[in-house]
Amino acid sequence: MDDQRHRIVGAWDLLGEEDVDAQGVPVHDPVPRHGRVIYSDDGHVSVVSTPVARHPARSIGARPVLTGATDADILAAVAGVAAYAGRYAIDGDIVSHHVEVALNPNAIGTTLTRRFAIDGDRLTFFAAPIHGGAFLRIRWRRAGPSAI
Protein backbone atom coordinates (compact mmCIF):
# COMPACT_ATOMS: atom_id res chain seq x y z
CA MET A 1 0.00 0.00 0.00
CA ASP A 2 1.48 3.37 -0.97
CA ASP A 3 2.00 6.14 1.58
CA GLN A 4 -0.98 8.29 0.53
CA ARG A 5 -3.35 5.30 0.64
CA HIS A 6 -1.97 4.29 4.03
CA ARG A 7 -2.58 7.82 5.36
CA ILE A 8 -6.17 8.07 4.09
CA VAL A 9 -7.39 4.64 5.31
CA GLY A 10 -9.85 4.90 8.18
CA ALA A 11 -12.97 6.81 9.16
CA TRP A 12 -13.23 10.61 8.95
CA ASP A 13 -15.94 12.84 10.45
CA LEU A 14 -17.13 15.91 8.61
CA LEU A 15 -16.05 19.23 10.10
CA GLY A 16 -17.58 21.41 7.42
CA GLU A 17 -17.84 22.24 3.76
CA GLU A 18 -18.08 25.52 1.96
CA ASP A 19 -17.74 27.15 -1.42
CA VAL A 20 -14.64 29.32 -1.32
CA ASP A 21 -13.15 31.78 -3.83
CA ALA A 22 -9.78 31.34 -5.50
CA GLN A 23 -8.11 32.80 -2.37
CA GLY A 24 -9.88 30.33 -0.04
CA VAL A 25 -12.38 32.85 1.40
CA PRO A 26 -15.95 31.47 1.88
CA VAL A 27 -18.41 32.96 -0.61
CA HIS A 28 -21.55 32.18 1.43
CA ASP A 29 -22.55 30.80 4.81
CA PRO A 30 -22.17 27.02 4.81
CA VAL A 31 -25.05 24.69 5.66
CA PRO A 32 -24.14 22.79 8.86
CA ARG A 33 -23.77 19.08 8.09
CA HIS A 34 -22.96 15.74 9.70
CA GLY A 35 -21.00 13.22 7.71
CA ARG A 36 -18.54 10.40 7.57
CA VAL A 37 -16.25 9.02 4.89
CA ILE A 38 -14.64 5.63 5.36
CA TYR A 39 -11.68 4.34 3.32
CA SER A 40 -10.68 0.68 3.57
CA ASP A 41 -7.17 -0.57 2.93
CA ASP A 42 -8.47 -2.74 0.08
CA GLY A 43 -9.88 0.19 -1.92
CA HIS A 44 -13.48 0.65 -0.80
CA VAL A 45 -15.01 4.02 0.09
CA SER A 46 -18.32 4.90 1.71
CA VAL A 47 -19.68 8.43 2.18
CA VAL A 48 -22.76 9.78 3.99
CA SER A 49 -23.35 13.50 4.49
CA THR A 50 -26.59 15.01 5.80
CA PRO A 51 -27.79 18.47 6.74
CA VAL A 52 -27.80 18.93 10.54
CA ALA A 53 -31.30 20.44 10.52
CA ARG A 54 -33.40 17.41 9.60
CA HIS A 55 -36.65 16.47 11.30
CA PRO A 56 -37.69 12.92 12.17
CA ALA A 57 -40.01 11.21 9.68
CA ARG A 58 -43.37 10.98 11.42
CA SER A 59 -44.84 8.27 9.22
CA ILE A 60 -42.28 5.51 9.95
CA GLY A 61 -40.17 4.15 12.77
CA ALA A 62 -36.41 4.21 13.28
CA ARG A 63 -35.15 1.95 10.52
CA PRO A 64 -32.64 2.51 7.72
CA VAL A 65 -35.18 2.36 4.87
CA LEU A 66 -38.02 4.75 4.09
CA THR A 67 -40.50 2.11 2.92
CA GLY A 68 -43.98 3.16 4.00
CA ALA A 69 -43.06 6.81 4.57
CA THR A 70 -45.23 9.57 3.19
CA ASP A 71 -44.00 11.49 0.15
CA ALA A 72 -43.45 14.54 2.39
CA ASP A 73 -41.35 12.53 4.87
CA ILE A 74 -39.30 11.00 2.03
CA LEU A 75 -38.62 14.42 0.52
CA ALA A 76 -37.62 15.88 3.89
CA ALA A 77 -35.41 12.88 4.70
CA VAL A 78 -33.40 12.89 1.47
CA ALA A 79 -33.17 16.62 0.69
CA GLY A 80 -29.51 17.61 0.76
CA VAL A 81 -28.24 14.11 1.55
CA ALA A 82 -25.18 12.66 -0.18
CA ALA A 83 -24.81 8.90 0.25
CA TYR A 84 -22.73 6.62 -1.92
CA ALA A 85 -20.16 3.84 -1.87
CA GLY A 86 -17.78 2.22 -4.27
CA ARG A 87 -14.07 1.90 -4.94
CA TYR A 88 -11.38 4.56 -4.73
CA ALA A 89 -8.01 5.16 -6.33
CA ILE A 90 -5.24 7.58 -5.42
CA ASP A 91 -2.85 9.24 -7.84
CA GLY A 92 -0.54 11.65 -6.01
CA ASP A 93 -2.80 14.17 -4.27
CA ILE A 94 -5.92 13.17 -6.24
CA VAL A 95 -8.48 10.70 -4.91
CA SER A 96 -11.11 9.34 -7.28
CA HIS A 97 -14.32 7.79 -5.96
CA HIS A 98 -15.83 5.34 -8.46
CA VAL A 99 -19.51 5.31 -7.44
CA GLU A 100 -21.12 1.84 -7.44
CA VAL A 101 -24.20 2.45 -5.23
CA ALA A 102 -25.80 5.77 -4.33
CA LEU A 103 -28.90 7.49 -3.03
CA ASN A 104 -29.00 9.40 -6.32
CA PRO A 105 -29.28 6.74 -9.04
CA ASN A 106 -27.79 9.19 -11.58
CA ALA A 107 -24.49 9.12 -9.67
CA ILE A 108 -24.02 5.36 -10.12
CA GLY A 109 -21.20 4.70 -12.58
CA THR A 110 -19.69 8.17 -12.22
CA THR A 111 -16.30 9.11 -10.80
CA LEU A 112 -15.94 11.92 -8.27
CA THR A 113 -12.44 13.36 -8.27
CA ARG A 114 -11.00 15.54 -5.50
CA ARG A 115 -7.59 16.94 -4.76
CA PHE A 116 -6.82 16.22 -1.11
CA ALA A 117 -4.41 17.10 1.65
CA ILE A 118 -3.80 15.38 4.99
CA ASP A 119 -2.34 17.29 7.91
CA GLY A 120 -2.20 15.22 11.10
CA ASP A 121 -5.78 14.18 11.91
CA ARG A 122 -7.27 16.54 9.27
CA LEU A 123 -8.27 15.66 5.71
CA THR A 124 -9.32 18.34 3.24
CA PHE A 125 -10.90 17.81 -0.17
CA PHE A 126 -10.74 20.46 -2.87
CA ALA A 127 -13.29 19.97 -5.67
CA ALA A 128 -12.72 21.21 -9.22
CA PRO A 129 -13.35 24.95 -9.64
CA ILE A 130 -16.91 26.01 -10.30
CA HIS A 131 -18.34 29.41 -11.31
CA GLY A 132 -15.93 32.36 -11.13
CA GLY A 133 -13.01 30.26 -9.84
CA ALA A 134 -14.80 29.27 -6.63
CA PHE A 135 -14.49 25.68 -5.46
CA LEU A 136 -15.91 23.35 -2.83
CA ARG A 137 -13.67 22.71 0.19
CA ILE A 138 -14.66 19.80 2.46
CA ARG A 139 -12.90 19.40 5.80
CA TRP A 140 -12.76 16.16 7.82
CA ARG A 141 -11.22 15.00 11.13
CA ARG A 142 -10.07 11.44 11.72
CA ALA A 143 -12.79 9.68 13.73
CA GLY A 144 -11.88 8.66 17.23
CA PRO A 145 -13.22 8.47 20.77
CA SER A 146 -14.02 12.20 20.85
CA ALA A 147 -15.67 12.25 17.41
CA ILE A 148 -19.27 13.30 16.81
Tab-separated table of C-alpha atoms in Angstrom:
chain	number	residue	atom	x	y	z
A	1	MET	CA	0.000	0.000	0.000
A	2	ASP	CA	1.478	3.374	-0.974
A	3	ASP	CA	1.998	6.143	1.584
A	4	GLN	CA	-0.985	8.289	0.533
A	5	ARG	CA	-3.354	5.305	0.639
A	6	HIS	CA	-1.966	4.288	4.029
A	7	ARG	CA	-2.575	7.816	5.357
A	8	ILE	CA	-6.172	8.069	4.088
A	9	VAL	CA	-7.386	4.643	5.310
A	10	GLY	CA	-9.852	4.904	8.185
A	11	ALA	CA	-12.970	6.814	9.160
A	12	TRP	CA	-13.228	10.606	8.950
A	13	ASP	CA	-15.939	12.836	10.449
A	14	LEU	CA	-17.128	15.907	8.614
A	15	LEU	CA	-16.051	19.225	10.104
A	16	GLY	CA	-17.584	21.413	7.417
A	17	GLU	CA	-17.836	22.239	3.760
A	18	GLU	CA	-18.079	25.521	1.959
A	19	ASP	CA	-17.744	27.145	-1.419
A	20	VAL	CA	-14.637	29.321	-1.321
A	21	ASP	CA	-13.155	31.775	-3.827
A	22	ALA	CA	-9.779	31.343	-5.499
A	23	GLN	CA	-8.110	32.801	-2.369
A	24	GLY	CA	-9.885	30.331	-0.043
A	25	VAL	CA	-12.382	32.846	1.400
A	26	PRO	CA	-15.949	31.467	1.881
A	27	VAL	CA	-18.408	32.961	-0.607
A	28	HIS	CA	-21.554	32.178	1.435
A	29	ASP	CA	-22.552	30.804	4.811
A	30	PRO	CA	-22.167	27.018	4.807
A	31	VAL	CA	-25.050	24.691	5.661
A	32	PRO	CA	-24.138	22.788	8.862
A	33	ARG	CA	-23.767	19.080	8.086
A	34	HIS	CA	-22.962	15.745	9.697
A	35	GLY	CA	-21.005	13.222	7.708
A	36	ARG	CA	-18.539	10.398	7.566
A	37	VAL	CA	-16.252	9.024	4.893
A	38	ILE	CA	-14.638	5.629	5.359
A	39	TYR	CA	-11.683	4.344	3.320
A	40	SER	CA	-10.684	0.679	3.573
A	41	ASP	CA	-7.169	-0.566	2.929
A	42	ASP	CA	-8.473	-2.742	0.078
A	43	GLY	CA	-9.877	0.190	-1.920
A	44	HIS	CA	-13.479	0.647	-0.804
A	45	VAL	CA	-15.013	4.016	0.094
A	46	SER	CA	-18.325	4.904	1.709
A	47	VAL	CA	-19.683	8.433	2.184
A	48	VAL	CA	-22.758	9.778	3.986
A	49	SER	CA	-23.347	13.495	4.490
A	50	THR	CA	-26.586	15.005	5.797
A	51	PRO	CA	-27.793	18.473	6.742
A	52	VAL	CA	-27.797	18.926	10.539
A	53	ALA	CA	-31.296	20.438	10.523
A	54	ARG	CA	-33.403	17.411	9.599
A	55	HIS	CA	-36.646	16.468	11.302
A	56	PRO	CA	-37.690	12.919	12.171
A	57	ALA	CA	-40.008	11.209	9.684
A	58	ARG	CA	-43.371	10.980	11.425
A	59	SER	CA	-44.845	8.271	9.222
A	60	ILE	CA	-42.278	5.512	9.947
A	61	GLY	CA	-40.167	4.155	12.769
A	62	ALA	CA	-36.414	4.215	13.282
A	63	ARG	CA	-35.154	1.946	10.525
A	64	PRO	CA	-32.638	2.514	7.719
A	65	VAL	CA	-35.178	2.360	4.866
A	66	LEU	CA	-38.020	4.751	4.091
A	67	THR	CA	-40.504	2.106	2.920
A	68	GLY	CA	-43.980	3.159	3.999
A	69	ALA	CA	-43.056	6.810	4.574
A	70	THR	CA	-45.233	9.566	3.191
A	71	ASP	CA	-44.002	11.488	0.154
A	72	ALA	CA	-43.455	14.538	2.391
A	73	ASP	CA	-41.354	12.534	4.867
A	74	ILE	CA	-39.299	11.002	2.035
A	75	LEU	CA	-38.621	14.418	0.517
A	76	ALA	CA	-37.622	15.878	3.891
A	77	ALA	CA	-35.409	12.878	4.697
A	78	VAL	CA	-33.397	12.891	1.472
A	79	ALA	CA	-33.167	16.617	0.690
A	80	GLY	CA	-29.514	17.614	0.764
A	81	VAL	CA	-28.238	14.107	1.550
A	82	ALA	CA	-25.182	12.664	-0.180
A	83	ALA	CA	-24.812	8.904	0.254
A	84	TYR	CA	-22.732	6.615	-1.918
A	85	ALA	CA	-20.159	3.839	-1.870
A	86	GLY	CA	-17.775	2.215	-4.269
A	87	ARG	CA	-14.069	1.901	-4.937
A	88	TYR	CA	-11.377	4.559	-4.731
A	89	ALA	CA	-8.012	5.158	-6.326
A	90	ILE	CA	-5.242	7.580	-5.419
A	91	ASP	CA	-2.845	9.236	-7.835
A	92	GLY	CA	-0.535	11.651	-6.013
A	93	ASP	CA	-2.796	14.173	-4.273
A	94	ILE	CA	-5.917	13.166	-6.238
A	95	VAL	CA	-8.483	10.702	-4.906
A	96	SER	CA	-11.115	9.341	-7.283
A	97	HIS	CA	-14.318	7.792	-5.956
A	98	HIS	CA	-15.829	5.341	-8.463
A	99	VAL	CA	-19.507	5.306	-7.437
A	100	GLU	CA	-21.122	1.845	-7.437
A	101	VAL	CA	-24.201	2.447	-5.229
A	102	ALA	CA	-25.803	5.771	-4.331
A	103	LEU	CA	-28.901	7.490	-3.030
A	104	ASN	CA	-29.000	9.399	-6.317
A	105	PRO	CA	-29.276	6.736	-9.036
A	106	ASN	CA	-27.795	9.190	-11.581
A	107	ALA	CA	-24.492	9.125	-9.666
A	108	ILE	CA	-24.018	5.364	-10.123
A	109	GLY	CA	-21.196	4.700	-12.576
A	110	THR	CA	-19.692	8.169	-12.217
A	111	THR	CA	-16.302	9.107	-10.802
A	112	LEU	CA	-15.938	11.917	-8.265
A	113	THR	CA	-12.437	13.359	-8.265
A	114	ARG	CA	-11.001	15.537	-5.503
A	115	ARG	CA	-7.587	16.941	-4.757
A	116	PHE	CA	-6.821	16.220	-1.110
A	117	ALA	CA	-4.407	17.099	1.654
A	118	ILE	CA	-3.799	15.378	4.993
A	119	ASP	CA	-2.335	17.295	7.912
A	120	GLY	CA	-2.199	15.217	11.105
A	121	ASP	CA	-5.779	14.182	11.909
A	122	ARG	CA	-7.268	16.537	9.272
A	123	LEU	CA	-8.267	15.659	5.710
A	124	THR	CA	-9.322	18.343	3.242
A	125	PHE	CA	-10.902	17.808	-0.170
A	126	PHE	CA	-10.740	20.461	-2.875
A	127	ALA	CA	-13.285	19.975	-5.671
A	128	ALA	CA	-12.723	21.205	-9.217
A	129	PRO	CA	-13.351	24.946	-9.643
A	130	ILE	CA	-16.911	26.015	-10.300
A	131	HIS	CA	-18.343	29.406	-11.313
A	132	GLY	CA	-15.926	32.355	-11.129
A	133	GLY	CA	-13.014	30.256	-9.838
A	134	ALA	CA	-14.803	29.275	-6.631
A	135	PHE	CA	-14.489	25.678	-5.463
A	136	LEU	CA	-15.908	23.347	-2.831
A	137	ARG	CA	-13.671	22.708	0.187
A	138	ILE	CA	-14.663	19.800	2.457
A	139	ARG	CA	-12.896	19.402	5.802
A	140	TRP	CA	-12.761	16.164	7.823
A	141	ARG	CA	-11.225	14.998	11.131
A	142	ARG	CA	-10.074	11.440	11.720
A	143	ALA	CA	-12.790	9.679	13.729
A	144	GLY	CA	-11.880	8.663	17.227
A	145	PRO	CA	-13.219	8.475	20.770
A	146	SER	CA	-14.018	12.200	20.855
A	147	ALA	CA	-15.673	12.253	17.415
A	148	ILE	CA	-19.271	13.300	16.806
